[in-house]
Structure formats: C-alpha cells, structure tokens
Short mmCIF file of C-alpha atoms in Angstrom, two decimals:
data_model
loop_
_atom_site.label_atom_id
_atom_site.label_comp_id
_atom_site.label_asym_id
_atom_site.label_seq_id
_atom_site.Cartn_x
_atom_site.Cartn_y
_atom_site.Cartn_z
CA MET A 64 41.55 86.40 144.84
CA ASN A 65 40.17 84.73 141.72
CA GLU A 66 41.56 84.84 138.16
CA GLU A 67 39.37 87.73 137.10
CA GLU A 68 40.37 89.91 140.05
CA THR A 69 44.02 89.06 139.54
CA ALA A 70 43.75 89.96 135.86
CA VAL A 71 42.14 93.31 136.70
CA GLY A 72 45.02 94.11 139.04
CA TRP A 73 47.63 93.33 136.39
CA LEU A 74 45.65 95.24 133.77
CA PHE A 75 45.53 98.31 135.99
CA ALA A 76 49.26 98.04 136.68
CA TRP A 77 49.91 97.87 132.95
CA ALA A 78 47.61 100.78 132.16
CA ALA A 79 49.16 102.90 134.91
CA GLY A 80 52.60 102.30 133.42
CA GLY A 81 53.98 100.62 136.51
CA ALA A 82 54.52 97.31 134.77
CA ARG A 83 55.62 98.52 131.35
CA PRO A 84 58.58 96.57 130.09
CA GLY A 85 61.14 97.42 127.49
CA ALA A 86 61.10 95.38 124.33
CA GLY A 87 61.35 91.61 124.31
CA ASP A 88 60.90 89.27 127.22
CA GLY A 89 62.40 91.46 129.93
CA PRO A 90 60.75 92.39 133.22
CA GLY A 91 57.08 93.09 132.70
CA ALA A 92 56.76 90.99 129.54
CA ALA A 93 54.29 88.62 131.22
CA VAL A 94 52.12 91.51 132.38
CA ARG A 95 52.20 92.84 128.82
CA ARG A 96 50.91 89.42 127.67
CA VAL A 97 48.02 89.61 130.16
CA HIS A 98 47.17 93.00 128.67
CA GLU A 99 47.46 91.71 125.09
CA VAL A 100 45.30 88.63 125.75
CA VAL A 101 42.54 90.63 127.42
CA SER A 102 42.68 93.50 124.94
CA GLY A 103 42.61 91.06 122.04
CA ARG A 104 39.39 89.51 123.34
CA LEU A 105 37.64 92.50 124.93
CA GLY A 106 39.01 95.27 122.71
CA GLY A 107 36.72 98.26 123.13
CA GLU A 108 34.77 96.91 126.10
CA THR A 109 33.61 99.90 128.12
CA ALA A 110 34.82 98.49 131.45
CA LEU A 111 38.34 98.05 130.05
CA LEU A 112 38.28 101.57 128.62
CA ARG A 113 37.15 102.94 131.98
CA LEU A 114 40.00 101.12 133.73
CA ARG A 115 42.48 102.72 131.32
CA GLU A 116 40.93 106.16 131.91
CA GLU A 117 41.24 105.79 135.67
CA ALA A 118 44.88 104.69 135.38
CA ALA A 119 45.66 107.61 133.05
CA ALA A 120 44.03 109.98 135.56
CA GLY A 121 46.59 108.88 138.15
CA GLN A 122 44.29 106.92 140.43
CA PRO A 123 46.25 104.50 142.65
CA THR A 124 43.83 101.64 141.89
CA ALA A 125 40.74 101.03 139.81
CA SER A 126 37.52 102.23 141.38
CA GLU A 127 35.30 99.62 143.02
CA GLY A 128 32.66 100.02 140.29
CA THR A 129 35.13 99.63 137.43
CA ARG A 130 36.84 96.69 139.09
CA THR A 131 33.53 94.91 139.71
CA TRP A 132 32.31 95.64 136.18
CA LEU A 133 35.49 94.35 134.54
CA VAL A 134 35.55 91.25 136.75
CA LEU A 135 32.02 90.40 135.57
CA VAL A 136 32.94 91.00 131.92
CA LEU A 137 36.01 88.78 132.28
CA ARG A 138 34.04 86.07 134.08
CA ASP A 139 31.51 85.98 131.23
CA ALA A 140 34.23 85.89 128.55
CA LEU A 141 36.11 83.12 130.36
CA ALA A 142 32.95 81.01 130.60
CA ARG A 143 32.08 81.47 126.91
CA ASP A 144 35.50 81.27 125.25
CA HIS A 145 37.69 78.36 126.30
CA GLU A 146 40.62 79.42 124.12
CA PHE A 147 40.60 82.86 125.74
CA ALA A 148 40.36 81.23 129.17
CA ALA A 149 43.40 79.04 128.48
CA ALA A 150 45.42 81.96 127.08
CA LEU A 151 44.56 84.20 130.04
CA ARG A 152 45.36 81.48 132.58
CA ALA A 153 48.75 80.93 130.95
CA ALA A 154 49.48 84.68 130.88
CA LEU A 155 48.45 85.03 134.55
CA ALA A 156 50.67 82.11 135.53
CA ASP A 157 53.59 83.75 133.73
CA ALA A 158 52.87 87.10 135.42
CA ARG A 159 52.81 85.44 138.84
CA ALA A 160 56.08 83.66 138.12
CA GLU A 161 57.64 86.87 136.85
CA SER A 162 56.57 88.75 139.97
CA ARG A 163 58.39 86.19 142.13
CA GLN A 164 61.70 86.60 140.31
CA ALA A 165 64.56 88.35 141.99
CA PRO A 166 64.70 92.12 141.62
CA PRO A 167 67.82 93.71 140.14
CA ALA A 168 70.70 93.95 142.61
CA ALA A 169 70.19 97.68 142.98
CA TYR A 170 66.80 97.01 144.56
CA GLU A 171 68.01 94.57 147.18
CA ALA A 172 68.00 95.54 150.81
CA THR A 173 69.62 93.31 153.37
CA GLY A 174 70.11 93.82 157.05
CA ASN A 175 69.72 92.57 160.58
CA VAL A 176 68.40 94.42 163.58
CA VAL A 177 68.62 92.85 167.01
CA HIS A 178 67.11 94.42 170.10
CA GLY A 179 66.78 92.30 173.21
CA ASP A 180 64.99 89.09 172.33
CA ALA A 181 63.67 90.37 168.99
CA ALA A 182 65.51 90.17 165.70
CA ILE A 183 64.49 91.29 162.23
CA GLN A 184 66.22 90.07 159.13
CA VAL A 185 65.45 91.76 155.83
CA GLY A 186 66.63 90.33 152.53
CA PRO A 187 65.91 90.46 148.81
CA HIS A 188 62.42 90.11 147.32
CA GLY A 189 60.79 92.08 150.12
CA TYR A 190 61.36 89.05 152.33
CA GLN A 191 61.28 89.59 156.04
CA VAL A 192 61.66 87.12 158.89
CA ASN A 193 60.91 87.95 162.49
CA ASN A 194 62.53 85.73 165.09
CA PHE A 195 61.60 85.91 168.72
CA GLY A 196 63.30 83.74 171.24
CA ARG A 197 64.34 83.56 174.83
CA ARG A 198 67.37 85.40 176.09
CA ARG A 199 70.44 83.37 176.83
#
C-alpha cells in the first residue's frame, strides 16, 4: 500500500468518526493531523468531499471510484508540493506509530488454548501466535 492509499484509509476512518480523538494529543491525534494536513491542502476538492459524504452515509469503506479518485488527487499534490509531501509523510508516520501503541487495558484479551499438538496464544494488540509441535 502506498502513501496515498494509506492516507485515504486514515481519512475515511477520521470522516467515519472511528478515529476521532478527544482534545490534545490523545489516541487518534495523529489521524487528526493526517486529516488536517490533507484538508489544509485539498480543502474543497470534490474527491475529498465525496469521501466525507460516503463516510457520513455509513458506508464501511470508501467506494472504489472515490478511493481511486482521491489517490490520484493526492499523488498529484504530493508531486507538486514538497512541503505538503513532507507534512503528510510525517503525519502518516505518526499515525502508523500511534496505531501500534498498546490499547487501553480494558481492550486487552489474553489467553491460551491447547488442543492436542496445537496451541493458540492470544495477547494484547491483537497479537496471536500459533504454535504447532510434536506430541511428547
């Protein structure tokens, strides 16, 4: 997935309300910055408006046409405006880092299931390890 596609995904998440943070630099602040950087540069761009409309309508993801259109608009803006490109890359890096942070304790699930020679261990961060070995 390239930068433009990643940005479109974060933008849709923001528009759908799934990544809305509280105030300050709490969870979702980096996604908010992606939104602010893109909105500051593209403002009333029709593709961005369409993405917001689709999110407001409750679609689970942006439509293929809107996604493709916004990717092309972003690609053009990144090629033409080096300051925008640097700001968006920094915001995307922060959003990736934020998404890898530990969830609140209430969201952790931990457990082990062993059946014969198969074992599943589930821990925080949606992390799962499958171990298969010989019986002893």
